Short mmCIF file of C-alpha atoms in Angstrom, two decimals:
data_model
loop_
_atom_site.label_atom_id
_atom_site.label_comp_id
_atom_site.label_asym_id
_atom_site.label_seq_id
_atom_site.Cartn_x
_atom_site.Cartn_y
_atom_site.Cartn_z
CA MET A 1142 28.72 -32.07 25.83
CA THR A 1143 29.21 -28.67 24.38
CA ARG A 1144 27.03 -25.95 23.10
CA THR A 1145 25.64 -25.20 19.67
CA PRO A 1146 23.74 -22.73 17.52
CA THR A 1147 20.26 -23.05 16.06
CA PRO A 1148 18.65 -23.26 12.63
CA PHE A 1149 17.65 -20.45 10.46
CA ASP A 1150 14.32 -18.81 9.81
CA GLY A 1151 13.11 -17.67 6.43
CA PRO A 1152 10.55 -14.94 5.87
CA GLN A 1153 7.16 -15.37 4.37
CA HIS A 1154 7.30 -11.98 2.79
CA GLY A 1155 9.44 -10.88 -0.15
CA ARG A 1156 12.42 -12.30 -1.92
CA PRO A 1157 15.42 -13.60 0.07
CA VAL A 1158 18.39 -11.31 0.52
CA PRO A 1159 21.93 -12.69 0.79
CA ILE A 1160 24.14 -11.67 3.67
CA ARG A 1161 26.14 -9.44 1.38
CA VAL A 1162 23.03 -7.34 0.74
CA SER A 1163 21.12 -7.90 4.01
CA ARG A 1164 17.92 -5.92 4.28
CA ARG A 1165 18.05 -2.89 6.54
CA SER A 1166 14.58 -3.67 7.81
CA VAL A 1167 15.88 -6.86 9.43
CA LEU A 1168 18.79 -5.10 11.10
CA GLN A 1169 16.67 -2.25 12.31
CA SER A 1170 13.98 -4.57 13.66
CA LEU A 1171 16.27 -5.93 16.40
CA PRO A 1172 17.92 -3.08 18.34
CA SER A 1173 19.58 -5.56 20.70
CA MET A 1174 21.69 -6.93 17.85
CA LYS A 1175 22.97 -3.65 16.43
CA GLY A 1176 24.98 -0.77 17.72
CA ARG A 1177 26.37 -0.72 21.23
CA SER A 1178 23.42 -2.66 22.65
CA ALA A 1179 24.73 -5.81 20.93
CA TYR A 1180 27.75 -5.83 23.26
CA LEU A 1181 25.34 -6.43 26.14
CA ALA A 1182 22.65 -8.53 24.44
CA VAL A 1183 25.00 -11.09 22.85
CA PRO A 1184 26.98 -12.13 25.97
CA VAL A 1185 23.79 -12.16 28.06
CA GLY A 1186 22.03 -14.28 25.45
CA HIS A 1187 25.00 -16.64 25.22
CA TYR A 1188 25.12 -16.99 29.00
CA LEU A 1189 21.40 -17.80 29.19
CA GLY A 1190 21.70 -20.27 26.31
CA ALA A 1191 24.63 -21.99 27.99
CA LYS A 1192 22.73 -22.21 31.26
CA VAL A 1193 19.74 -23.75 29.49
CA GLY A 1194 21.99 -26.29 27.86
CA LEU A 1195 23.85 -27.14 31.08
CA LEU A 1196 20.96 -27.12 33.54
CA PHE A 1197 18.16 -28.59 31.45
CA THR A 1198 19.64 -30.70 28.64
CA ALA A 1199 22.99 -31.95 30.03
CA MET A 1200 23.59 -35.59 30.88
CA PRO A 1201 25.43 -36.66 34.07
CA GLU A 1202 28.83 -36.73 32.34
CA GLY A 1203 28.34 -33.08 31.30
CA SER A 1204 27.54 -33.41 27.59
CA ALA A 1205 24.48 -31.44 26.43
CA ILE A 1206 21.76 -32.96 24.25
CA LEU A 1207 20.91 -29.52 22.89
CA TRP A 1208 23.18 -26.44 23.02
CA PRO A 1209 21.40 -23.14 22.23
CA ALA A 1210 24.20 -20.74 23.22
CA ASN A 1211 26.25 -20.63 20.00
CA SER A 1212 23.22 -19.59 17.97
CA VAL A 1213 23.25 -16.19 19.72
CA LEU A 1214 26.70 -15.19 18.47
CA LEU A 1215 26.03 -16.67 15.03
CA THR A 1216 22.76 -14.72 14.73
CA ALA A 1217 24.46 -11.47 15.79
CA LEU A 1218 27.28 -11.96 13.26
CA LEU A 1219 24.75 -12.67 10.48
CA LEU A 1220 22.66 -9.61 11.29
CA ARG A 1221 25.68 -7.33 11.75
CA LYS A 1222 27.50 -8.77 8.71
CA GLY A 1223 30.51 -9.51 10.90
CA ARG A 1224 30.93 -6.04 12.39
CA GLY A 1225 32.44 -6.06 15.88
CA ILE A 1226 33.41 -9.73 15.65
CA VAL A 1227 36.49 -9.41 17.94
CA PRO A 1228 34.87 -7.63 20.93
CA LEU A 1229 31.81 -9.87 20.61
CA ALA A 1230 34.04 -12.96 20.68
CA VAL A 1231 35.80 -11.73 23.82
CA LEU A 1232 32.50 -11.00 25.56
CA VAL A 1233 31.15 -14.43 24.61
CA MET A 1234 34.29 -16.02 26.08
CA LEU A 1235 33.62 -14.23 29.37
CA ALA A 1236 29.98 -15.32 29.30
CA GLU A 1237 31.10 -18.91 28.67
CA LEU A 1238 33.41 -18.79 31.68
CA LEU A 1239 30.63 -17.52 33.93
CA ALA A 1240 28.28 -20.23 32.72
CA ASP A 1241 30.78 -23.15 32.80
CA LEU A 1242 32.83 -22.53 35.94
CA PRO A 1243 30.31 -23.97 38.39
CA SER A 1244 30.31 -27.24 36.41
CA PHE A 1245 33.76 -27.31 34.77
CA SER A 1246 37.32 -26.37 35.65
CA LEU A 1247 38.84 -23.10 34.47
CA ALA A 1248 40.87 -24.90 31.80
CA GLU A 1249 37.80 -26.73 30.53
CA ALA A 1250 35.73 -23.53 30.51
CA LEU A 1251 38.43 -21.64 28.56
CA LEU A 1252 38.77 -24.43 26.02
CA PHE A 1253 35.01 -24.82 25.65
CA GLY A 1254 34.61 -21.07 25.21
CA ALA A 1255 37.33 -20.89 22.56
CA ILE A 1256 35.82 -23.84 20.67
CA ASN A 1257 32.30 -22.40 20.76
CA VAL A 1258 33.42 -18.97 19.56
CA ALA A 1259 35.45 -20.56 16.77
CA GLU A 1260 32.43 -22.66 15.78
CA SER A 1261 30.15 -19.62 15.43
CA VAL A 1262 32.78 -17.63 13.53
CA LEU A 1263 33.46 -20.54 11.18
CA ALA A 1264 29.74 -21.03 10.47
CA PHE A 1265 29.33 -17.31 9.79
CA SER A 1266 32.34 -17.22 7.43
CA LEU A 1267 31.09 -20.19 5.44
CA LEU A 1268 27.57 -18.77 5.16
CA ARG A 1269 28.79 -15.35 4.08
CA ARG A 1270 30.93 -16.84 1.33
CA ARG A 1271 28.01 -18.88 0.01
CA GLY A 1272 25.67 -15.88 -0.25
CA PHE A 1273 23.32 -17.18 2.41
CA ASP A 1274 19.87 -15.53 2.65
CA LEU A 1275 18.89 -14.53 6.17
CA HIS A 1276 15.23 -15.29 5.40
CA PHE A 1277 15.65 -18.88 4.23
CA GLY A 1278 13.92 -17.80 1.03
CA THR A 1279 14.65 -21.09 -0.76
CA LEU A 1280 15.47 -24.68 0.06
CA ALA A 1281 18.95 -23.97 -1.29
CA ASP A 1282 19.46 -21.55 1.63
CA LEU A 1283 18.44 -24.25 4.09
CA ARG A 1284 20.93 -26.59 2.45
CA ARG A 1285 23.68 -23.97 2.65
CA PHE A 1286 22.92 -23.43 6.32
CA LEU A 1287 22.95 -27.13 7.15
CA LEU A 1288 26.27 -27.69 5.38
CA ALA A 1289 27.99 -24.63 6.88
CA GLY A 1290 26.60 -24.70 10.43
CA PRO A 1291 25.22 -27.96 11.84
CA ILE A 1292 27.48 -30.14 9.66
CA ALA A 1293 30.82 -28.42 8.95
CA ALA A 1294 31.25 -25.95 11.85
CA ALA A 1295 29.63 -28.19 14.47
CA LEU A 1296 31.68 -31.20 13.37
CA ALA A 1297 34.93 -29.21 13.55
CA ALA A 1298 33.99 -28.05 17.05
CA ALA A 1299 32.99 -31.59 18.05
CA LEU A 1300 36.37 -32.97 17.02
CA ALA A 1301 38.09 -30.42 19.27
CA GLY A 1302 35.51 -30.63 22.07
CA GLY A 1303 35.60 -34.42 22.10
CA ALA A 1304 39.33 -34.27 22.67
CA VAL A 1305 38.82 -31.91 25.63
CA TYR A 1306 36.20 -34.22 27.16
CA SER A 1307 38.38 -37.28 26.64
CA LEU A 1308 41.32 -35.48 28.25
CA PHE A 1309 39.48 -34.22 31.32
CA ARG A 1310 36.51 -36.62 31.65
CA GLY A 1311 37.44 -39.78 29.76
CA GLY A 1312 35.93 -42.38 32.04
CA GLY A 1313 34.00 -45.09 30.25
CA THR A 1314 32.90 -42.90 27.32
CA THR A 1315 34.87 -43.18 24.10
CA TYR A 1316 36.20 -40.25 22.09
CA ALA A 1317 33.87 -41.11 19.21
CA GLU A 1318 30.88 -41.00 21.56
CA PHE A 1319 31.96 -37.57 22.89
CA VAL A 1320 32.34 -36.31 19.31
CA ARG A 1321 28.95 -37.64 18.30
CA VAL A 1322 27.07 -36.17 21.25
CA TRP A 1323 28.84 -32.80 20.95
CA TRP A 1324 28.30 -32.68 17.19
CA PHE A 1325 24.61 -33.48 17.47
CA GLY A 1326 24.11 -31.15 20.44
CA ASP A 1327 25.77 -28.17 18.77
CA GLY A 1328 24.36 -28.94 15.33
CA LEU A 1329 20.84 -29.27 16.64
CA GLY A 1330 21.25 -26.10 18.69
CA MET A 1331 22.17 -24.20 15.53
CA LEU A 1332 19.42 -25.84 13.53
CA VAL A 1333 16.69 -25.14 16.09
CA PHE A 1334 17.58 -21.74 17.57
CA THR A 1335 19.28 -19.71 14.81
CA PRO A 1336 16.11 -19.60 12.66
CA LEU A 1337 14.12 -18.73 15.76
CA LEU A 1338 16.37 -15.81 16.70
CA LEU A 1339 16.49 -14.50 13.14
CA GLY A 1340 12.72 -14.83 12.90
CA LEU A 1341 12.29 -12.91 16.13
CA ALA A 1342 14.65 -10.25 14.81
CA GLU A 1343 12.51 -9.85 11.72
CA ALA A 1344 9.21 -9.86 13.62
CA ARG A 1345 10.34 -7.49 16.37
CA GLY A 1346 7.98 -4.52 16.55
CA HIS A 1347 5.35 -6.30 14.43
CA VAL A 1348 4.30 -9.08 16.79
CA LEU A 1349 0.95 -7.54 17.72
CA GLN A 1350 0.23 -6.64 14.12
CA ARG A 1351 0.98 -10.15 12.91
CA ALA A 1352 -0.92 -11.74 15.79
CA SER A 1353 -4.00 -9.67 14.96
CA ALA A 1354 -3.83 -10.95 11.38
CA LEU A 1355 -4.16 -14.58 12.48
CA GLY A 1356 -7.48 -16.25 11.81
CA GLU A 1357 -9.50 -18.51 14.05
CA SER A 1358 -8.10 -21.62 12.36
CA ASP A 1359 -4.54 -20.37 12.92
CA TRP A 1360 -5.11 -19.90 16.64
CA THR A 1361 -6.80 -23.29 16.78
CA MET A 1362 -3.77 -24.95 15.22
CA LEU A 1363 -1.38 -23.26 17.65
CA ALA A 1364 -3.60 -24.29 20.56
CA LEU A 1365 -3.65 -27.91 19.38
CA ALA A 1366 0.15 -27.93 19.03
CA ALA A 1367 0.49 -26.47 22.54
CA ALA A 1368 -1.94 -29.07 23.88
CA ALA A 1369 0.02 -31.89 22.25
CA LEU A 1370 3.23 -30.53 23.77
CA ALA A 1371 1.58 -30.29 27.19
CA VAL A 1372 0.40 -33.91 26.96
CA PHE A 1373 3.90 -35.00 26.01
CA VAL A 1374 5.45 -33.06 28.92
CA ALA A 1375 2.99 -34.66 31.34
CA THR A 1376 3.91 -38.20 30.30
CA ARG A 1377 6.43 -40.33 32.14
CA ASP A 1378 7.83 -43.58 30.86
CA ALA A 1379 5.86 -42.91 27.65
CA THR A 1380 2.49 -43.27 29.45
CA LEU A 1381 -0.17 -40.91 30.76
CA LEU A 1382 -2.94 -42.15 33.03
CA GLY A 1383 -2.12 -45.67 31.98
CA MET A 1384 -2.35 -44.91 28.25
CA PRO A 1385 0.71 -45.19 25.98
CA ILE A 1386 1.83 -41.78 24.66
CA THR A 1387 4.68 -41.89 22.14
CA ILE A 1388 6.93 -39.02 21.17
CA SER A 1389 5.58 -39.23 17.61
CA LEU A 1390 2.51 -37.39 18.94
CA LEU A 1391 4.42 -34.14 18.37
CA LEU A 1392 5.21 -34.68 14.68
CA PRO A 1393 1.80 -34.09 13.03
CA PHE A 1394 1.19 -30.90 15.00
CA ALA A 1395 4.66 -29.56 14.19
CA VAL A 1396 4.09 -30.31 10.49
CA ALA A 1397 0.65 -28.64 10.62
CA VAL A 1398 2.22 -25.50 12.10
CA ALA A 1399 4.87 -25.51 9.36
CA THR A 1400 2.18 -25.59 6.66
CA ARG A 1401 0.34 -22.57 8.04
CA PHE A 1402 3.08 -20.31 9.36
CA GLY A 1403 6.48 -19.00 8.37
CA LEU A 1404 9.85 -20.10 9.65
CA ALA A 1405 9.74 -17.91 12.75
CA VAL A 1406 6.63 -19.57 14.23
CA THR A 1407 7.73 -22.97 12.97
CA ALA A 1408 11.17 -22.58 14.54
CA GLY A 1409 9.57 -21.46 17.81
CA THR A 1410 7.36 -24.56 17.83
CA VAL A 1411 10.33 -26.81 17.04
CA ALA A 1412 12.42 -25.12 19.76
CA ALA A 1413 9.71 -25.70 22.37
CA MET A 1414 9.30 -29.34 21.37
CA ALA A 1415 13.06 -29.94 21.14
CA LEU A 1416 13.64 -28.47 24.61
CA ALA A 1417 10.85 -30.62 26.00
CA VAL A 1418 12.39 -33.77 24.50
CA ALA A 1419 15.88 -32.83 25.70
CA VAL A 1420 14.76 -31.96 29.24
CA LYS A 1421 12.65 -35.12 29.65
CA THR A 1422 15.57 -37.20 28.38
CA SER A 1423 18.10 -35.54 30.69
CA ILE A 1424 15.94 -35.98 33.81
CA GLY A 1425 15.17 -39.62 33.02
CA HIS A 1426 11.47 -39.44 32.17
CA ALA A 1427 12.17 -41.91 29.39
CA PRO A 1428 10.26 -40.45 26.42
CA PHE A 1429 11.60 -43.45 24.48
CA ARG A 1430 10.61 -46.00 27.16
CA ALA A 1431 13.26 -47.87 29.11
CA VAL A 1432 16.59 -47.58 27.30
CA GLU A 1433 20.13 -46.89 28.42
CA ALA A 1434 21.20 -43.28 28.95
CA HIS A 1435 23.50 -43.03 25.92
CA GLU A 1436 20.85 -44.62 23.69
CA ALA A 1437 18.20 -42.22 25.06
CA VAL A 1438 20.46 -39.27 24.17
CA LEU A 1439 20.98 -40.67 20.69
CA ARG A 1440 17.26 -41.17 20.14
CA ALA A 1441 16.43 -37.72 21.47
CA GLN A 1442 18.91 -36.06 19.15
CA GLU A 1443 17.76 -38.14 16.19
CA PHE A 1444 14.15 -37.17 16.87
CA ILE A 1445 15.03 -33.49 17.19
CA LEU A 1446 17.02 -33.70 13.95
CA VAL A 1447 14.13 -35.31 12.05
CA LEU A 1448 11.64 -32.88 13.59
CA SER A 1449 13.78 -29.84 12.68
CA ILE A 1450 14.66 -30.90 9.14
CA MET A 1451 11.10 -31.94 8.33
CA THR A 1452 9.30 -28.88 9.67
CA ILE A 1453 11.83 -26.16 8.89
CA GLY A 1454 12.39 -27.60 5.41
CA LEU A 1455 8.63 -27.70 4.81
CA ALA A 1456 8.23 -24.13 6.07
CA ALA A 1457 11.09 -22.97 3.83
CA LEU A 1458 9.58 -24.75 0.83
CA LEU A 1459 6.12 -23.30 1.41
CA GLY A 1460 7.67 -19.89 2.03
CA GLN A 1461 9.41 -20.15 -1.32
CA VAL A 1462 6.13 -21.14 -3.00
CA ARG A 1463 4.31 -18.21 -1.37
CA ALA A 1464 7.08 -15.84 -2.42
CA ARG A 1465 6.81 -17.08 -6.01
CA GLN A 1466 3.04 -16.68 -5.87
CA ARG A 1467 3.46 -13.12 -4.65
CA GLU A 1468 5.96 -12.48 -7.43
CA VAL A 1469 3.47 -13.83 -9.97
CA GLU A 1470 0.66 -11.75 -8.47
CA LEU A 1471 2.87 -8.68 -8.49
CA ALA A 1472 3.94 -9.38 -12.07
CA ASN A 1473 0.28 -9.83 -13.08
CA ALA A 1474 -0.66 -6.60 -11.32
CA ARG A 1475 2.15 -4.77 -13.08
CA LEU A 1476 1.14 -6.34 -16.39
CA ALA A 1477 -2.48 -5.32 -15.85
CA GLU A 1478 -1.35 -1.80 -14.97
CA ALA A 1479 0.86 -1.71 -18.06
CA ASN A 1480 -2.08 -2.96 -20.17
CA GLU A 1481 -4.32 -0.26 -18.73
CA ARG A 1482 -1.71 2.38 -19.50
CA LEU A 1483 -1.29 0.95 -22.99
CA GLU A 1484 -5.05 0.86 -23.57
CA ALA A 1485 -5.35 4.42 -22.33
CA ARG A 1486 -2.51 5.40 -24.62
CA VAL A 1487 -4.16 3.60 -27.53
CA ARG A 1488 -7.47 5.34 -26.79
CA GLU A 1489 -5.70 8.67 -26.62
CA LYS A 1490 -3.85 8.04 -29.87
CA THR A 1491 -7.05 6.77 -31.50
CA ALA A 1492 -8.89 9.92 -30.46
CA GLN A 1493 -6.03 12.03 -31.78
CA LEU A 1494 -6.04 10.03 -35.00
CA GLU A 1495 -9.78 10.52 -35.39
CA VAL A 1496 -9.34 14.26 -34.92
CA LEU A 1497 -6.53 14.29 -37.46
CA ASN A 1498 -8.57 12.22 -39.89
CA HIS A 1499 -11.47 14.59 -39.45
CA GLU A 1500 -9.18 17.53 -40.08
CA LEU A 1501 -7.69 15.77 -43.11
CA ARG A 1502 -11.14 15.03 -44.47
CA ALA A 1503 -12.06 18.66 -43.91
CA LEU A 1504 -8.88 19.82 -45.62
CA ALA A 1505 -9.50 17.43 -48.49
CA SER A 1506 -13.06 18.73 -48.98
CA VAL A 1507 -12.47 22.47 -48.45
CA ASP A 1508 -10.98 24.95 -50.87
CA ALA A 1509 -7.95 26.37 -49.10
CA LEU A 1510 -8.36 29.89 -50.48
CA THR A 1511 -12.07 30.60 -50.12
CA GLY A 1512 -13.00 28.24 -47.27
CA ILE A 1513 -15.97 26.75 -49.15
CA ALA A 1514 -16.18 23.21 -50.53
CA ASN A 1515 -13.87 22.20 -53.35
CA ARG A 1516 -14.98 20.53 -56.57
CA ARG A 1517 -14.49 16.93 -55.34
CA ALA A 1518 -16.48 17.44 -52.15
CA PHE A 1519 -19.23 19.26 -54.06
CA LEU A 1520 -19.63 16.47 -56.59
CA GLU A 1521 -19.85 13.80 -53.86
CA GLN A 1522 -22.78 15.55 -52.19
CA ALA A 1523 -24.34 16.82 -55.40
CA HIS A 1524 -24.71 13.29 -56.80
CA LYS A 1525 -26.68 12.33 -53.67
CA GLU A 1526 -28.94 15.37 -54.03
CA PHE A 1527 -29.53 14.57 -57.69
CA ASP A 1528 -30.48 10.98 -56.86
CA ASN A 1529 -32.87 12.20 -54.14
CA SER A 1530 -34.45 14.65 -56.56
CA VAL A 1531 -35.04 11.87 -59.09
CA ARG A 1532 -36.30 9.41 -56.44
CA TYR A 1533 -38.81 11.80 -54.85
CA GLY A 1534 -39.58 13.94 -57.90
CA THR A 1535 -38.51 17.19 -56.29
CA PRO A 1536 -37.08 20.11 -58.28
CA LEU A 1537 -33.34 20.71 -58.37
CA SER A 1538 -31.43 23.60 -59.89
CA ALA A 1539 -27.77 24.29 -60.59
CA LEU A 1540 -26.01 27.64 -60.95
CA MET A 1541 -22.63 28.01 -62.67
CA LEU A 1542 -21.00 31.37 -61.78
CA ASP A 1543 -17.90 32.95 -63.30
CA LEU A 1544 -16.29 36.33 -62.53
CA ASP A 1545 -16.11 38.60 -65.53
CA HIS A 1546 -12.68 39.72 -66.77
CA PHE A 1547 -11.01 38.27 -63.70
CA LYS A 1548 -7.64 38.19 -65.48
CA ARG A 1549 -7.65 41.98 -65.57
CA VAL A 1550 -7.84 42.08 -61.77
CA ASN A 1551 -4.73 39.89 -61.50
CA ASP A 1552 -2.89 41.85 -64.19
CA ARG A 1553 -3.69 45.28 -62.76
CA HIS A 1554 -3.65 44.65 -59.00
CA GLY A 1555 -1.69 41.44 -58.57
CA HIS A 1556 -2.60 37.91 -57.66
CA GLU A 1557 -3.03 38.77 -53.99
CA ALA A 1558 -5.79 41.18 -54.98
CA GLY A 1559 -7.31 38.43 -57.13
CA ASP A 1560 -7.26 36.06 -54.18
CA ARG A 1561 -9.01 38.66 -52.05
CA VAL A 1562 -11.70 39.10 -54.73
CA LEU A 1563 -12.28 35.34 -54.86
CA GLN A 1564 -12.61 35.15 -51.07
CA GLN A 1565 -15.09 38.04 -50.90
CA THR A 1566 -17.04 36.63 -53.84
CA ALA A 1567 -17.37 33.27 -52.13
CA ALA A 1568 -18.51 35.00 -48.93
CA ALA A 1569 -21.12 37.02 -50.86
CA ILE A 1570 -22.51 33.90 -52.53
CA VAL A 1571 -22.75 32.04 -49.21
CA GLU A 1572 -24.69 34.97 -47.73
CA MET A 1573 -27.41 34.57 -50.36
CA LEU A 1574 -27.90 30.80 -49.92
CA ARG A 1575 -30.04 28.66 -47.67
CA SER A 1576 -28.57 26.15 -45.24
CA GLY A 1577 -29.43 23.22 -47.51
CA ASP A 1578 -27.86 24.71 -50.65
CA LEU A 1579 -24.45 23.53 -51.83
CA VAL A 1580 -21.74 25.92 -52.97
CA ALA A 1581 -18.19 25.21 -54.14
CA ARG A 1582 -15.28 26.70 -55.97
CA TYR A 1583 -15.46 24.78 -59.23
CA GLY A 1584 -12.13 25.96 -60.57
CA GLY A 1585 -10.17 29.21 -61.06
CA GLU A 1586 -12.68 32.06 -60.79
CA GLU A 1587 -15.67 29.74 -61.39
CA PHE A 1588 -18.18 28.75 -58.70
CA VAL A 1589 -21.12 26.34 -58.65
CA VAL A 1590 -24.32 26.28 -56.58
CA LEU A 1591 -26.77 23.38 -56.28
CA ALA A 1592 -30.18 24.33 -54.86
CA PRO A 1593 -32.38 21.38 -53.81
CA HIS A 1594 -36.18 21.80 -53.88
CA THR A 1595 -35.72 24.82 -56.13
CA GLY A 1596 -37.43 25.18 -59.50
CA ARG A 1597 -36.52 27.33 -62.45
CA PRO A 1598 -38.18 30.59 -61.28
CA GLU A 1599 -36.73 30.41 -57.79
CA ALA A 1600 -33.26 29.53 -59.17
CA ALA A 1601 -33.41 32.47 -61.57
CA ALA A 1602 -34.35 34.79 -58.73
CA LEU A 1603 -31.50 33.47 -56.60
CA ALA A 1604 -29.02 33.96 -59.42
CA THR A 1605 -30.26 37.51 -59.98
CA ARG A 1606 -29.83 38.38 -56.29
CA ILE A 1607 -26.28 36.99 -56.30
CA LYS A 1608 -25.38 38.93 -59.47
CA GLU A 1609 -26.75 42.17 -58.09
CA ARG A 1610 -25.07 41.64 -54.74
CA ILE A 1611 -21.65 41.24 -56.34
CA SER A 1612 -21.99 44.00 -58.94
CA ARG A 1613 -23.46 46.46 -56.47
CA CYS A 1614 -20.95 45.99 -53.63
CA ALA A 1615 -17.32 46.73 -54.39
CA MET A 1616 -14.61 44.31 -53.29
CA VAL A 1617 -12.05 45.84 -50.95
CA TYR A 1618 -8.31 45.30 -51.24
CA ASP A 1619 -5.57 47.40 -49.64
CA HIS A 1620 -8.12 50.12 -48.77
CA ALA A 1621 -9.12 50.31 -52.46
CA ALA A 1622 -12.48 49.38 -53.99
CA LEU A 1623 -12.45 46.83 -56.78
CA HIS A 1624 -15.61 46.59 -58.86
CA VAL A 1625 -16.27 43.19 -60.40
CA THR A 1626 -19.23 41.56 -62.08
CA ILE A 1627 -20.29 37.98 -62.47
CA SER A 1628 -22.07 35.91 -65.10
CA ILE A 1629 -24.39 33.08 -64.05
CA GLY A 1630 -25.88 30.15 -65.92
CA VAL A 1631 -28.94 28.45 -64.45
CA ALA A 1632 -30.37 25.03 -65.23
CA SER A 1633 -33.14 23.04 -63.54
CA ARG A 1634 -33.35 19.27 -63.63
CA LEU A 1635 -35.37 17.78 -66.46
CA ASP A 1636 -36.73 14.27 -66.61
CA ASP A 1637 -34.39 13.67 -69.53
CA ASP A 1638 -31.29 14.42 -67.43
CA SER A 1639 -29.60 11.06 -66.99
CA ASP A 1640 -27.31 12.20 -64.22
CA LEU A 1641 -25.81 15.19 -62.47
CA ARG A 1642 -23.32 15.78 -65.27
CA ALA A 1643 -26.15 16.48 -67.70
CA LEU A 1644 -27.61 19.12 -65.37
CA LEU A 1645 -24.21 20.78 -64.87
CA ARG A 1646 -23.47 20.73 -68.62
CA ARG A 1647 -26.66 22.65 -69.30
CA ALA A 1648 -25.90 25.13 -66.52
CA ASP A 1649 -22.39 25.57 -67.93
CA ALA A 1650 -23.78 26.12 -71.44
CA ALA A 1651 -26.10 28.75 -70.02
CA LEU A 1652 -23.12 30.43 -68.38
CA TYR A 1653 -21.38 30.75 -71.73
CA ASP A 1654 -24.60 32.12 -73.19
CA ALA A 1655 -24.50 34.81 -70.48
CA LYS A 1656 -20.85 35.57 -71.34
CA ARG A 1657 -21.65 35.87 -75.04
CA ALA A 1658 -24.62 38.09 -74.28
CA GLY A 1659 -22.35 40.70 -72.68
CA ARG A 1660 -21.52 39.35 -69.19
CA ASP A 1661 -22.87 40.62 -65.85
CA ARG A 1662 -26.09 38.79 -66.41
CA VAL A 1663 -28.04 35.57 -65.75
CA ALA A 1664 -28.87 33.05 -68.49
CA LEU A 1665 -31.47 30.29 -68.08
CA ALA A 1666 -30.83 27.21 -70.18
CA ASP A 1667 -33.65 24.70 -70.06
CA GLU A 1668 -34.36 22.25 -72.85
CA PRO A 1669 -37.85 21.06 -73.85
CA ALA A 1670 -38.87 17.43 -73.61
CA ASP A 1671 -38.31 16.83 -77.38
CA GLY A 1672 -34.64 17.75 -76.87
CA ARG A 1673 -34.63 20.69 -79.30
CA ARG A 1674 -32.29 23.53 -78.34
CA THR A 1675 -34.01 26.78 -77.51
CA GLU A 1676 -32.54 30.20 -77.13
CA PRO A 1677 -31.56 30.83 -73.52
CA SER A 1678 -33.37 33.39 -71.48
CA VAL A 1679 -30.88 36.06 -70.54
CA ALA A 1680 -31.51 38.58 -67.78
#
């Protein structure tokens, strides 16, 4: 028969990469298949593969049950993306001659070499055009490989090789039988050994690392598969120590390996089992019991085909599932990371918004010119203090303050000077107050003070101190002293006060009493329980 390539191996890690964008890591992982070293490794590998096919799997008429040689050139072309195809083809032809000449004539060896090289080149061309993934990442890649290599390229080679066999070694074997055996031998060689070689290329340099990652159950499964293979090798005429041992013993262990490992290990297991079946068939150990030679070859090739398709297909499918799981895990990890970043961003923005809201609330409650509370903020807090005073029966006093003749300051010195007077007035008032007292700019040049827990005498004393502080200390503007005075109306809460407005109205009335009495003074405006108006006390 003739020689053939092997199947393909798909990775367990990462997404598949078509030939047109082959991963550099795969190319770099196999130095013997790149650079100048390929021109030695490929012909040597082809020679060894041809010798294996001729010495261990060939039938008496010369046809090989399994032909590993062509898978070497096909693997090199896939990894190198076709670079150096001509010199590699010439070197493979020379290797073919060296391997075939002891068993075939020079003409046969030349024809066989040309057919095998053409087969590998045709398979590579078809795979490259179909965007084949070197890692068998999906079942679609396995299908592409089967159609391009073991079916199309191997069949084309078998049609030519069958003609050569019929011409030189016709005998009692028909052309159709030569074609069938060659086709199956080359196709199975591609199907079994190409995935193995590609898997070894990917794993090169990481074998120890990957072996150390295997668990006890993984090693147990490999040991059981090796034991099953050893039992099969030890059988003869399908019996061992008088017990029947069928070739189907290998199938469950091969399938078990395919479920636990990637295509590289699976292809290695299949290659070992396929070689064992081919060798035992070629030497007449009758793994299929007593059948004729041509039927034994047919059964051996059929078994290898079923074994390869079943296990490599299962490994490819599970590899695809694992790859999708990794993609989902990676997507989930990225989503979780994005959510964390988003949550952190939301927290940051929320904190910034809280700061801005706090600043806005402060701006909304503070008088922009004087820096003390504005009227709205004062009234909000003052209502609460009034309610507390009523609830607990504590005294509460209000002071209404207004600068005297403030318009003259603006008219004589300008509004900027007036603003400076208002600022210094507010600061002077704040200096005289306790921490619990409320002060605000009530409007224009008018201020208001609310003093909790403060009765009429204490409020009057506080108002007097504020008046004296402002009238005694000059306001400073543009290095000039501005003398201003202030009038203050004082009112303390009475039981008849229905709300805060009543208290403020009485304090405001007292302020106008102070204005009418000549300004720069304090007026106390309290009303008796019978509601009759009394003359304010003016200080």
